[in-house]
Short mmCIF file of C-alpha atoms and ligand atoms in Angstrom, two decimals:
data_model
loop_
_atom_site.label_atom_id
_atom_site.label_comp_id
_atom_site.label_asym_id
_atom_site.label_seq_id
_atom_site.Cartn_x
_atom_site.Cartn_y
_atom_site.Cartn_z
CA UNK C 37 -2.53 -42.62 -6.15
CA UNK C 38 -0.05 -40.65 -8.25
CA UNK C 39 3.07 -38.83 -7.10
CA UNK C 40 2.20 -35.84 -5.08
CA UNK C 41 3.65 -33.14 -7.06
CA UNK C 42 3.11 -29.18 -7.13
CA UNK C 43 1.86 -27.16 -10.29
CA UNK C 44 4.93 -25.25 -10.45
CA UNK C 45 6.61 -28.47 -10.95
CA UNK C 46 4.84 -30.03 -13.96
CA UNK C 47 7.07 -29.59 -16.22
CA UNK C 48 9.27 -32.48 -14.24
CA UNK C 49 6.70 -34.41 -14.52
CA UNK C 50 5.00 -34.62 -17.99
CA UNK C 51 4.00 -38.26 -18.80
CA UNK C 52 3.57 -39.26 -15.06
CA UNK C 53 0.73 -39.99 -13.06
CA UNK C 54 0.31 -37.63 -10.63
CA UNK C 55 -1.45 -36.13 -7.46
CA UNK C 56 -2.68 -32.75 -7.02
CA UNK C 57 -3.81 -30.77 -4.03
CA UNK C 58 -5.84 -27.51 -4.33
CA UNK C 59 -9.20 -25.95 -4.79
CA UNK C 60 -11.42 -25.43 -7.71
CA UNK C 61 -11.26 -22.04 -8.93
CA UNK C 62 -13.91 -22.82 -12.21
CA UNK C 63 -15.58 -25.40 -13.80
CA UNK C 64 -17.33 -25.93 -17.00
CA UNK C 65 -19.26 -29.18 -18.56
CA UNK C 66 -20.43 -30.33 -22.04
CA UNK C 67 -22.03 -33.09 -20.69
CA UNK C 68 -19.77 -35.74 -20.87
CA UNK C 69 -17.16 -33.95 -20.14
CA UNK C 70 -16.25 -31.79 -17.04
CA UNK C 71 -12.81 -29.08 -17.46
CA UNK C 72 -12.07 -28.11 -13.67
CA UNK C 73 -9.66 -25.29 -13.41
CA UNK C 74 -7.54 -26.23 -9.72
CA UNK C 75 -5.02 -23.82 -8.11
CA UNK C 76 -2.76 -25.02 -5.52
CA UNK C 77 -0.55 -22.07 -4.34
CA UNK C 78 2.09 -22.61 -6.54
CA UNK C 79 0.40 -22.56 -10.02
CA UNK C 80 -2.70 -23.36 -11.80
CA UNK C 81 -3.66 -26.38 -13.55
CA UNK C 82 -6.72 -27.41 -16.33
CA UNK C 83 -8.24 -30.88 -15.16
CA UNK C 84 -10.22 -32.50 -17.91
CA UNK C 85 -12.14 -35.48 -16.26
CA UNK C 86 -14.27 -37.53 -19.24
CA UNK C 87 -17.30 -39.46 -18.41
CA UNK C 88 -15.90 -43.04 -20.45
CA UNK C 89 -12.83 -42.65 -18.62
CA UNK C 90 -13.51 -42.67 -14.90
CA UNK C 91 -15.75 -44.46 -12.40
CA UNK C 92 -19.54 -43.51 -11.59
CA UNK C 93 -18.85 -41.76 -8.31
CA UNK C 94 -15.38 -39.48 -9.47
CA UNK C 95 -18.22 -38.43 -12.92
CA UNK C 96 -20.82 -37.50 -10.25
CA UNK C 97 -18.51 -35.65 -7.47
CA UNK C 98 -17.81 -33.38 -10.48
CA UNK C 99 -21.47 -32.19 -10.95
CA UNK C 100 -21.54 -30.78 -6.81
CA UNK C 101 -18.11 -29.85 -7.20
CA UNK C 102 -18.41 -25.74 -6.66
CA UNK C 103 -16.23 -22.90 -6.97
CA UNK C 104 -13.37 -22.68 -4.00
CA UNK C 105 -14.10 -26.57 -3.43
CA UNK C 106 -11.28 -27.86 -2.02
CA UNK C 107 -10.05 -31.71 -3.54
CA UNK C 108 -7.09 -34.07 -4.66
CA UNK C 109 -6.90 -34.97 -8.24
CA UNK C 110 -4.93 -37.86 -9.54
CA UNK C 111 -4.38 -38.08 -13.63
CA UNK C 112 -1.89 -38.71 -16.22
CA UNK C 113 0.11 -35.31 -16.95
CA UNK C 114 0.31 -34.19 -20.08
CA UNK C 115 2.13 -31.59 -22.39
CA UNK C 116 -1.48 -29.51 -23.54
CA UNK C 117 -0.64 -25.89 -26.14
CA UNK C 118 -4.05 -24.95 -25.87
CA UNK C 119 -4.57 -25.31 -21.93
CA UNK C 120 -3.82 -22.34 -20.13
CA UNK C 121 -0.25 -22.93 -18.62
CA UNK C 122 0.47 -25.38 -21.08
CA UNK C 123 -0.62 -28.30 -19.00
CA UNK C 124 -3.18 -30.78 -18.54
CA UNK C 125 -4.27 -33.20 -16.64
CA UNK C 126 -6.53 -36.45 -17.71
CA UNK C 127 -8.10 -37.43 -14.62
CA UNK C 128 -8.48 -40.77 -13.07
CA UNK C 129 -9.60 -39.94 -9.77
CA UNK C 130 -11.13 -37.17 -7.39
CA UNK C 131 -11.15 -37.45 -3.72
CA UNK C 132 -13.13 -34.32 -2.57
CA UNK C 133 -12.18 -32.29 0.71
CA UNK C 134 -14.66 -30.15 0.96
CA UNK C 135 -17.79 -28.50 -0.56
CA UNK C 136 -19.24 -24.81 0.38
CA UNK C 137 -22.30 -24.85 1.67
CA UNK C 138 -22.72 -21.73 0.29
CA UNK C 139 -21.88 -20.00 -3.23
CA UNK C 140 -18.56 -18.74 -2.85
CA UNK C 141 -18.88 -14.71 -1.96
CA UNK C 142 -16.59 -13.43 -4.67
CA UNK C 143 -17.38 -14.30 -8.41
CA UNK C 144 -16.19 -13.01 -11.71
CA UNK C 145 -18.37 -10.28 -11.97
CA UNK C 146 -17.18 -7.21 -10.65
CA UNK C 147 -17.45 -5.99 -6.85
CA UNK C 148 -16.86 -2.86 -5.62
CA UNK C 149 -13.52 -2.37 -3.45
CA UNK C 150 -15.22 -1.74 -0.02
CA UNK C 151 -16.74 -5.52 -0.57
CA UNK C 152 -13.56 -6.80 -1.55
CA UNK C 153 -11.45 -5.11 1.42
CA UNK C 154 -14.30 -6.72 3.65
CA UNK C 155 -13.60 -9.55 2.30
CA UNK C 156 -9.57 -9.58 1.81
CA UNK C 157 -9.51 -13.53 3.53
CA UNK C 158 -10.91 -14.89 0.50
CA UNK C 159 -9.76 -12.43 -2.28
CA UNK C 160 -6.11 -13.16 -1.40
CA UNK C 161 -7.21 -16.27 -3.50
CA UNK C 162 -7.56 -14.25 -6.77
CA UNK C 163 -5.15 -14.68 -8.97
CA UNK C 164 -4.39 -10.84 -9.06
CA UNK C 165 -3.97 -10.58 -5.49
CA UNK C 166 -2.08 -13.67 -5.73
CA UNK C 167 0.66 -12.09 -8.52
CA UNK C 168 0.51 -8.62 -6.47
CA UNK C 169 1.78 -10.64 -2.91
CA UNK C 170 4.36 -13.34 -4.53
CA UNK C 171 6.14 -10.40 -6.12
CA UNK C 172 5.86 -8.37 -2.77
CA UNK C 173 7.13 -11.58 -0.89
CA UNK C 174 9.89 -11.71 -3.98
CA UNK C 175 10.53 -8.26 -3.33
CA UNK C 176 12.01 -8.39 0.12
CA UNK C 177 14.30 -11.05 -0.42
CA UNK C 178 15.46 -9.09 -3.25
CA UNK C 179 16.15 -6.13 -1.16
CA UNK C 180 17.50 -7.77 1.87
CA UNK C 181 19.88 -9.33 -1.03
CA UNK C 182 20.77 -6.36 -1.97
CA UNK C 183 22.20 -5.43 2.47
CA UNK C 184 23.62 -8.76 2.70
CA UNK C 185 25.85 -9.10 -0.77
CA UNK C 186 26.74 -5.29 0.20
CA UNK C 187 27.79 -6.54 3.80
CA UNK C 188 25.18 -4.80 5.87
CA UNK C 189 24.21 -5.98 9.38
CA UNK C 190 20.83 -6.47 9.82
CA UNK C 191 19.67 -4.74 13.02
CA UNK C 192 15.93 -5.77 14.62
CA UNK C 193 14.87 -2.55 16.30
CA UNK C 194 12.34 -2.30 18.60
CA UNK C 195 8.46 -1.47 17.78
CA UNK C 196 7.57 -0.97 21.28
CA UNK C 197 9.82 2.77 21.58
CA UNK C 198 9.73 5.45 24.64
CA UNK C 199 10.90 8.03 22.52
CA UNK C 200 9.13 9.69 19.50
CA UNK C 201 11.32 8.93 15.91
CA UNK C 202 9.62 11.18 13.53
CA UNK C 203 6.95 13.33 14.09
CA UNK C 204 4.61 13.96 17.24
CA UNK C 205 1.85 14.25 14.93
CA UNK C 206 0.50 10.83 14.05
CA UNK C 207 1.53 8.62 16.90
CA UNK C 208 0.02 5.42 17.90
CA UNK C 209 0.13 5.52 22.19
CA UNK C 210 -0.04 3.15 24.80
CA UNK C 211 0.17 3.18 28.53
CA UNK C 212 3.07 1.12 29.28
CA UNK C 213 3.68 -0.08 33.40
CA UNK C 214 4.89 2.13 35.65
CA UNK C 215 6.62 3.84 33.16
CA UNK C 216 3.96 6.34 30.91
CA UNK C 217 3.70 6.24 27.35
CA UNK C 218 4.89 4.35 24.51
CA UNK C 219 4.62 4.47 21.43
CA UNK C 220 4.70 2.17 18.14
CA UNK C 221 7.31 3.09 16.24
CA UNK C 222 7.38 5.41 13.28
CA UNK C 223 10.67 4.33 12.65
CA UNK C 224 13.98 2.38 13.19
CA UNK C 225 15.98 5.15 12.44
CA UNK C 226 17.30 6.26 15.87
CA UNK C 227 17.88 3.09 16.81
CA UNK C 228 19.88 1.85 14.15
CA UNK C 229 22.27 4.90 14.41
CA UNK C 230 23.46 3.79 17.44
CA UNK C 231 24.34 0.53 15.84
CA UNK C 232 25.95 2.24 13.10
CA UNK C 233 28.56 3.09 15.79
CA UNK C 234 28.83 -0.39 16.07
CA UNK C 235 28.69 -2.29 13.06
CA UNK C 236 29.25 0.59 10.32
CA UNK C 237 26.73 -0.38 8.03
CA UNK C 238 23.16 -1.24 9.13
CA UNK C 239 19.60 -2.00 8.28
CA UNK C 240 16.43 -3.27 9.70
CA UNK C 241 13.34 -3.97 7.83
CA UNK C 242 9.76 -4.31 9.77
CA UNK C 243 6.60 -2.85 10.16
CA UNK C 244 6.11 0.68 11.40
CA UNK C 245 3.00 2.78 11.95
CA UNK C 246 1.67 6.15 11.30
CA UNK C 247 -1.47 7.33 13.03
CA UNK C 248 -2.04 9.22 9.29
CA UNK C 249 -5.52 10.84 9.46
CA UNK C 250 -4.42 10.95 5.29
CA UNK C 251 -6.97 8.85 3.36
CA UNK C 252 -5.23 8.51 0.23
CA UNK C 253 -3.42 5.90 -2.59
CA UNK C 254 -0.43 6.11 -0.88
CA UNK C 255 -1.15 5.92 3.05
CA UNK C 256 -1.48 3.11 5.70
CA UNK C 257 -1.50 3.10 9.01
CA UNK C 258 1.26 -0.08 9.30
CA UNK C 259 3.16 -0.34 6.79
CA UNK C 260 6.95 -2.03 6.38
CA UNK C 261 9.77 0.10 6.04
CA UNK C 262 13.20 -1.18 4.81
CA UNK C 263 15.77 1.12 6.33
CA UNK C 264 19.42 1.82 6.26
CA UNK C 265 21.88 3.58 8.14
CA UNK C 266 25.50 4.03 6.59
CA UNK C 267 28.48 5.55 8.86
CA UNK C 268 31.22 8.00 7.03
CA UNK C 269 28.60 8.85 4.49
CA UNK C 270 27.29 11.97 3.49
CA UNK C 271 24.04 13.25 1.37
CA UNK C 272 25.38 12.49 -1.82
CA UNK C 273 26.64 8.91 -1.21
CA UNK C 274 23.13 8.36 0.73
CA UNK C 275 21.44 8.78 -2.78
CA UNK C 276 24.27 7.02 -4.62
CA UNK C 277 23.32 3.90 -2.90
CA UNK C 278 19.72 4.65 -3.22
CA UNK C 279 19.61 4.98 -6.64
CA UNK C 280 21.92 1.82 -6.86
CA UNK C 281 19.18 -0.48 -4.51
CA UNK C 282 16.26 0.90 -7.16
CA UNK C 283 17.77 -0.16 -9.69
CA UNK C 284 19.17 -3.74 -8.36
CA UNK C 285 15.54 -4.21 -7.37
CA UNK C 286 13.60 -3.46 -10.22
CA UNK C 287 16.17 -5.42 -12.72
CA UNK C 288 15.83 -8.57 -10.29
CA UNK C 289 11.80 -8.24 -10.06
CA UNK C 290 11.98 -8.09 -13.86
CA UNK C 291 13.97 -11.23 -14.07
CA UNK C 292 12.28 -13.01 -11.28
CA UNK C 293 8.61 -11.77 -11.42
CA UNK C 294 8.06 -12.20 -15.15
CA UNK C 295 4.50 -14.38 -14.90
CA UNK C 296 3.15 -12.39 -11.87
CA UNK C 297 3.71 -9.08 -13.76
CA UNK C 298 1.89 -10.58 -16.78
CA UNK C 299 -0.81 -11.39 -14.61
CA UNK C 300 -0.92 -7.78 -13.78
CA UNK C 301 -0.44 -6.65 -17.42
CA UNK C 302 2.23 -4.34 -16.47
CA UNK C 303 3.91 -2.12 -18.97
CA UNK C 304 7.34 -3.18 -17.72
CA UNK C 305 9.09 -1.35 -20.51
CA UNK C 306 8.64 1.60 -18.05
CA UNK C 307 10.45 -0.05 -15.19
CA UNK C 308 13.58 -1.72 -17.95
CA UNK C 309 14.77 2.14 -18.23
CA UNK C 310 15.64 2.14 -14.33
CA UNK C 311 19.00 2.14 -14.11
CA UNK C 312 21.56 4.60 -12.35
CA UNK C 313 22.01 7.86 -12.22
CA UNK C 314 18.21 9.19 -11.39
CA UNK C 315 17.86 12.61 -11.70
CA UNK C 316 18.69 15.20 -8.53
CA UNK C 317 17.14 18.66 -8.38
CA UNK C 318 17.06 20.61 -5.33
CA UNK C 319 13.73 21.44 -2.89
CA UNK C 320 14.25 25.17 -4.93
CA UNK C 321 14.85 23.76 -8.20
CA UNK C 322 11.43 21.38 -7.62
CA UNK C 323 9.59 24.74 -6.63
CA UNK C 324 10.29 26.37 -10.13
CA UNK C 325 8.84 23.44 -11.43
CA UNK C 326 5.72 23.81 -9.63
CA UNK C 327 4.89 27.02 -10.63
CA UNK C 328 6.10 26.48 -14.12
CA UNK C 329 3.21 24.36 -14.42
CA UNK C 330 0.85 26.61 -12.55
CA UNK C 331 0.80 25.23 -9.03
CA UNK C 332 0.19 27.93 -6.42
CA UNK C 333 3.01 26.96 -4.32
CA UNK C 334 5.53 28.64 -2.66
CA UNK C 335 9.12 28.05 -1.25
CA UNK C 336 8.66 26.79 2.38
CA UNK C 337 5.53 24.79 1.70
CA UNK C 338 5.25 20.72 1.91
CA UNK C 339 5.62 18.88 -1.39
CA UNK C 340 2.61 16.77 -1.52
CA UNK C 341 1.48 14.30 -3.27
CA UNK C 342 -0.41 16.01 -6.04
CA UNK C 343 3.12 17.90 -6.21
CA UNK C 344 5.17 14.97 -6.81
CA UNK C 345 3.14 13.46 -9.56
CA UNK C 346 3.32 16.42 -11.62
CA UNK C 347 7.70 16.67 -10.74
CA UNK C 348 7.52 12.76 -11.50
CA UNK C 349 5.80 13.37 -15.30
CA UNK C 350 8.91 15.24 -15.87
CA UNK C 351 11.06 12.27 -16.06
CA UNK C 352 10.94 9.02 -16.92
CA UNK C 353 13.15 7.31 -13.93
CA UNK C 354 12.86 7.93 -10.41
CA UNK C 355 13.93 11.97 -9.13
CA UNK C 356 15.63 13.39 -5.92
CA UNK C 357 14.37 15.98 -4.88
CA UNK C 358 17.08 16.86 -1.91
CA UNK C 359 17.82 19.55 0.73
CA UNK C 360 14.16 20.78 2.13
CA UNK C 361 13.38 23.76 4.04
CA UNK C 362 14.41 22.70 7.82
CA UNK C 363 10.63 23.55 9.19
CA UNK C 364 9.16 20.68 7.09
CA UNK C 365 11.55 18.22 7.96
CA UNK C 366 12.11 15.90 11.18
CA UNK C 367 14.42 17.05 13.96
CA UNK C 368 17.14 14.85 13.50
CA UNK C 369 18.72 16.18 9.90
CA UNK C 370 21.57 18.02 9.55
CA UNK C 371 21.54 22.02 8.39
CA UNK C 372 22.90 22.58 5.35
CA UNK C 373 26.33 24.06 5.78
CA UNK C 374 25.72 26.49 2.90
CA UNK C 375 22.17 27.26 3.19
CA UNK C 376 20.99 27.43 6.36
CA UNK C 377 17.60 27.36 5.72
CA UNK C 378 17.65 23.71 4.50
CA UNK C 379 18.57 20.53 5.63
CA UNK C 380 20.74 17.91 4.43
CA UNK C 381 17.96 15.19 3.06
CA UNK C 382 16.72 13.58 -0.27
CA UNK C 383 12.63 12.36 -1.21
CA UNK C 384 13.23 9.84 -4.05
CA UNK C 385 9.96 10.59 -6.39
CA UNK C 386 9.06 7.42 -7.66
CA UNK C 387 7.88 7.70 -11.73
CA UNK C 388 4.33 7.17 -12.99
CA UNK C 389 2.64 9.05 -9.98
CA UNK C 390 3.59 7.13 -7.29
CA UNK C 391 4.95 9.24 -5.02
CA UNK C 392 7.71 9.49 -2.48
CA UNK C 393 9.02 5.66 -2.41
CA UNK C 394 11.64 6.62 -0.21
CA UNK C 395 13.06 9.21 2.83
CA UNK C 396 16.51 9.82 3.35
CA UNK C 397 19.16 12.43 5.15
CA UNK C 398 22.35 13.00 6.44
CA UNK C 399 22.00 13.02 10.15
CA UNK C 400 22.83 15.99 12.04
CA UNK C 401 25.95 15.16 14.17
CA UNK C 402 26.85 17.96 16.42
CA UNK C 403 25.68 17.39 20.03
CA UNK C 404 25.21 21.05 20.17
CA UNK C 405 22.97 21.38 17.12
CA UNK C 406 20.47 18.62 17.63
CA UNK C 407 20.14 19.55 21.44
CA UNK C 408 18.85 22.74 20.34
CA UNK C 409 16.67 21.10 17.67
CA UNK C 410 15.28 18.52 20.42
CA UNK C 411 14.22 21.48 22.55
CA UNK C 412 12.62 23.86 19.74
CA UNK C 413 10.52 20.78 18.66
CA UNK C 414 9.42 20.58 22.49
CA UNK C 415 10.73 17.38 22.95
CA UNK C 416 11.83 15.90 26.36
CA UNK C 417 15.47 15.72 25.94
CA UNK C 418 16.12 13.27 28.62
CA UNK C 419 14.41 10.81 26.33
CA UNK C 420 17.00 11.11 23.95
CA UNK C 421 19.80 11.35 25.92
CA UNK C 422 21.01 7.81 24.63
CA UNK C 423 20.30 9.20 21.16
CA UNK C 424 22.64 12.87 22.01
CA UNK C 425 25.29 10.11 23.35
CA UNK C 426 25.87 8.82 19.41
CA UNK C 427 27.11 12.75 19.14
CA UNK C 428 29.24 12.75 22.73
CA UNK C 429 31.37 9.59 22.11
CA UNK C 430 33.02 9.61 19.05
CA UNK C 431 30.56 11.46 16.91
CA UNK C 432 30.78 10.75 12.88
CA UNK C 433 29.23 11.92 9.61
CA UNK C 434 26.45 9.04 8.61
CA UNK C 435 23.04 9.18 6.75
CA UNK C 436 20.64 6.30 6.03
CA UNK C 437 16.97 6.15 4.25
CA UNK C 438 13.83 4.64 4.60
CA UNK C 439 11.83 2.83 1.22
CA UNK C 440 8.18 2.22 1.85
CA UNK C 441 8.02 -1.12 0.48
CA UNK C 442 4.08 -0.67 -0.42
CA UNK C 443 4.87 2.17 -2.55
CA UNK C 444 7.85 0.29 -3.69
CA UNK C 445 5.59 -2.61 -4.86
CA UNK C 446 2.58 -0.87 -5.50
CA UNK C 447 4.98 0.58 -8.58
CA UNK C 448 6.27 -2.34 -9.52
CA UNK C 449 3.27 -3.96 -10.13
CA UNK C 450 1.08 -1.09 -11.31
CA UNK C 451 -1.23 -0.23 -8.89
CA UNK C 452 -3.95 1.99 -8.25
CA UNK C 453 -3.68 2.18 -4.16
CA UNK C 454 -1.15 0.69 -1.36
CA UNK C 455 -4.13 -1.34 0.15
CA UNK C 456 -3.22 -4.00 -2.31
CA UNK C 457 -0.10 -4.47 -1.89
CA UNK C 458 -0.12 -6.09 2.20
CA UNK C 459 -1.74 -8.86 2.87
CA UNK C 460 -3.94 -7.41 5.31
CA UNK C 461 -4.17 -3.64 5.00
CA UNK C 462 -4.53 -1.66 7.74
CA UNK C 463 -6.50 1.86 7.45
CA UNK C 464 -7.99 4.89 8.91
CA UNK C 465 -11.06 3.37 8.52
CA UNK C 466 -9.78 -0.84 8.42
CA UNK C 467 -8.73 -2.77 10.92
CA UNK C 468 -10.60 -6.26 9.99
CA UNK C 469 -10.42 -8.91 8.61
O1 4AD G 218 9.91 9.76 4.91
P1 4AD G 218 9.70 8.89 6.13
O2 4AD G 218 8.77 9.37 7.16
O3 4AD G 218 11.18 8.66 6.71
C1 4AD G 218 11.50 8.05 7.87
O4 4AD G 218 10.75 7.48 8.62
C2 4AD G 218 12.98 8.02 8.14
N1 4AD G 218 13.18 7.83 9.59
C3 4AD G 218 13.63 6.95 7.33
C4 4AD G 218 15.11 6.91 7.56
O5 4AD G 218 15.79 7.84 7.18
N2 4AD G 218 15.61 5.84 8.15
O6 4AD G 218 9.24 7.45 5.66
C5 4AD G 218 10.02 6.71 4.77
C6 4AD G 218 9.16 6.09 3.68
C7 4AD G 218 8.42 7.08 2.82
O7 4AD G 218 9.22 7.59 1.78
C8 4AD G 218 7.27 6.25 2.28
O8 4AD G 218 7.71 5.44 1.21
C9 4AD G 218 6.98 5.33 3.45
O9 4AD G 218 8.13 5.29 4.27
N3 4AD G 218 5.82 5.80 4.22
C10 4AD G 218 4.59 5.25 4.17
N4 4AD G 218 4.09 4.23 3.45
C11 4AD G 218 2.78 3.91 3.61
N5 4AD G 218 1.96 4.54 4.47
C12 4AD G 218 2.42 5.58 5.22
N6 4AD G 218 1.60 6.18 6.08
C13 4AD G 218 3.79 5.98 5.07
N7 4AD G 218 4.55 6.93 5.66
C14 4AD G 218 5.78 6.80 5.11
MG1 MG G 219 9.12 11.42 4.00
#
């Protein structure tokens, strides 16, 4: 038996005899010769096993090899231009693992999405779905990265919460003991403001959940949100270091993602032009838009989704769209000191129709102010008591954001719909596999 190597590794080992483990993902004979395409995780890897050259049984466990097969393969590496990968390996030997029963439920012809989703166990194993998720997993190292090198303190808030973070409107609920309802959280936000006081500069990164009735692109019902939480900042240094994190982000996907992203055949020439400073226009300014291009919208209504595609074909790098009308906005922003119809808080419009990648505001600080916001939204204000102590002891300007990392990768890599781009998606109408 050869050196047990990984396909990613080849190149270390051109010349050797080596050992791969993985599963077939095609195969194709001219009778005396069989080419068996393996993948093992890492890579994958043309296996070209010739009658002359091997025993009886290795010629014949190639004929009931099938598709998703699973098998060790030991052959002489070599340097191949015309393989795909650039890599080839003449077999000696094939020990075979295992060999479906059954014809493997997802072929190269095309299936419709509700048959994929059904069957998202085994179409993880595709190399699209593959690229999408090794760039996602690529993704948050990238941004975590991008707290650590900037001297953040990474803050693991709680998903289990007793008070409500964003909206009252699409909560998941739970009996919990002796002591009522909990919820899932929406959010880390409230939490990590308290650790603000702390530590200064925070973030926590996990999943959070949304009871969204919304079946669209751009919904789930868990998703992972990578949030921060900055003290002694205000509104405009919030999207400062927004715009930076975009930008840090996309560059390092571009360096570090370049064969998954050719897998996806992503323009990428759209994502080289990110690079600070993204556009800002106000909630007002964004309204003019709209009706400029004949949207029947006016100022006090949501910006939805439709909404933001049509600011987003306006520019070709990410847009703020900043200070909203208070009533559409959570509880917890600050008013706008000179209009005080609006709050202090920034959408980031991601380019190329994808939407709001990220929420973000300056927090409103005055123990007086967000009391009276707590009660107007009907909210028990003895839940947040610890939340109105942040503003009683030692109160301070801060602001923070929240990126969607689905959106975030779903733009990255190009795609149609944030179902893709988790491993297991969870929707209105999903909850298996
Ligand atoms: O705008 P949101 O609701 O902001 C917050 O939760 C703040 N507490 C964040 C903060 O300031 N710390 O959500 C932030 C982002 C959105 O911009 C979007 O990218 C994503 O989270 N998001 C969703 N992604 C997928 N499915 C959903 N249902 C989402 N809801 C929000
Ligand atoms: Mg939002």
């Amino acid at each position: 038996m050869g050196n047990e190597i990984y396909i990613e590794d080849c190149r270390y080992h051109v010349g050797e005899e080596v050992t791969i483990k993985g599963w077939v993902r095609h195969k194709r004979s001219s009778g005396s010769i069989f080419f068996i395409e393996v993948r093992d995780g890492t890579g994958e890897i043309q296996c070209v096993v010739v009658k002359s050259e091997v025993d009886e049984s290795t010629f014949q466990s190639c004929d009931s090899l099938k598709i998703e097969s699973s098998l060790k393969v030991t052959g002489l590496l070599r340097e191949e231009k015309r393989a795909p990968g650039g890599y080839e390996i003449s077999v000696k030997s094939i020990e075979v693992i295992h060999i479906p029963e059954e014809e493997y439920p997802i072929s190269k012809k095309s299936h419709g999405i509700d048959f994929l989703m059904e069957h998202r166990h085994l179409w993880l194993r595709s190399r699209r779905q593959w690229a999408i998720l090794r760039i996602r997993s690529k993704v948050e190292k990238i941004l975590r990265d991008f707290f650590y090198e900037g001297r953040f303190v990474l803050i693991d808030t709680p998903i289990l919460t007793g008070s409500i973070g964003e909206s009252a409107g699409n909560l998941f609920e739970t009996e919990y003991f002796d002591l009522g309802k909990a919820y899932l959280a929406q959010t880390g936000q409230l939490y990590l403001e308290a650790a603000a006081a702390s530590f200064g500069r925070v973030f926590c990164f996990g999943p959070t959940f949304r009871a969204e009735k919304s079946k669209t692109r751009r919904h789930l019902t868990e998703f992972w949100m990578l949030e921060a939480e900055m003290a002694f900042f205000n509104s405009d240094m919030n999207m400062d270091i927004q715009e930076k994190m975009i930008s840090y982000a996309v560059k390092r996907a571009l360096d570090e993602c370049e064969q998954e992203l050719s897998i996806l055949e992503r323009d990428t020439s759209k994502l080289e032009k990110i690079e600070p400073p993204f556009p800002r226009i106000s909630y007002s300014e964004a309204i003019e838009i709209l009706k400029k291009k004949g949207f029947s919208i006016e100022w006090g209504d949501d910006i939805g989704g439709d909404e933001e595609t049509a600011i987003s074909e306006e520019f070709s790098k990410p847009v703020f769209i900043y200070n909203y009308p208070r009533e559409i906005k959570a509880f917890y922003m600050k008013p706008n000191p000179d209009d005080a119809r609006t709050v202090l808080c920034d959408d980031l419009i991601a380019p190329e129709g994808y939407g709001e990648i990220i929420g973000g505001s300056q927090r409103n600080d005055s123990y007086e102010l967000l009391m009276e916001r707590i009660r107007e939204e009907g909210l028990d204000p003895d839940k947040y008591a610890w939340y109105l102590d942040l503003r009683k002891y030692g109160t301070f300007p801060h602001s923070g954001f929240g990126l969607g990392l689905e959106r975030f990768v779903s733009w990255i890599c190009g795609l149609q719909h944030v179902r893709e781009a988790i491993p297991f998606p969870r929707l209105i109408n999903r909850i298996y596999p």
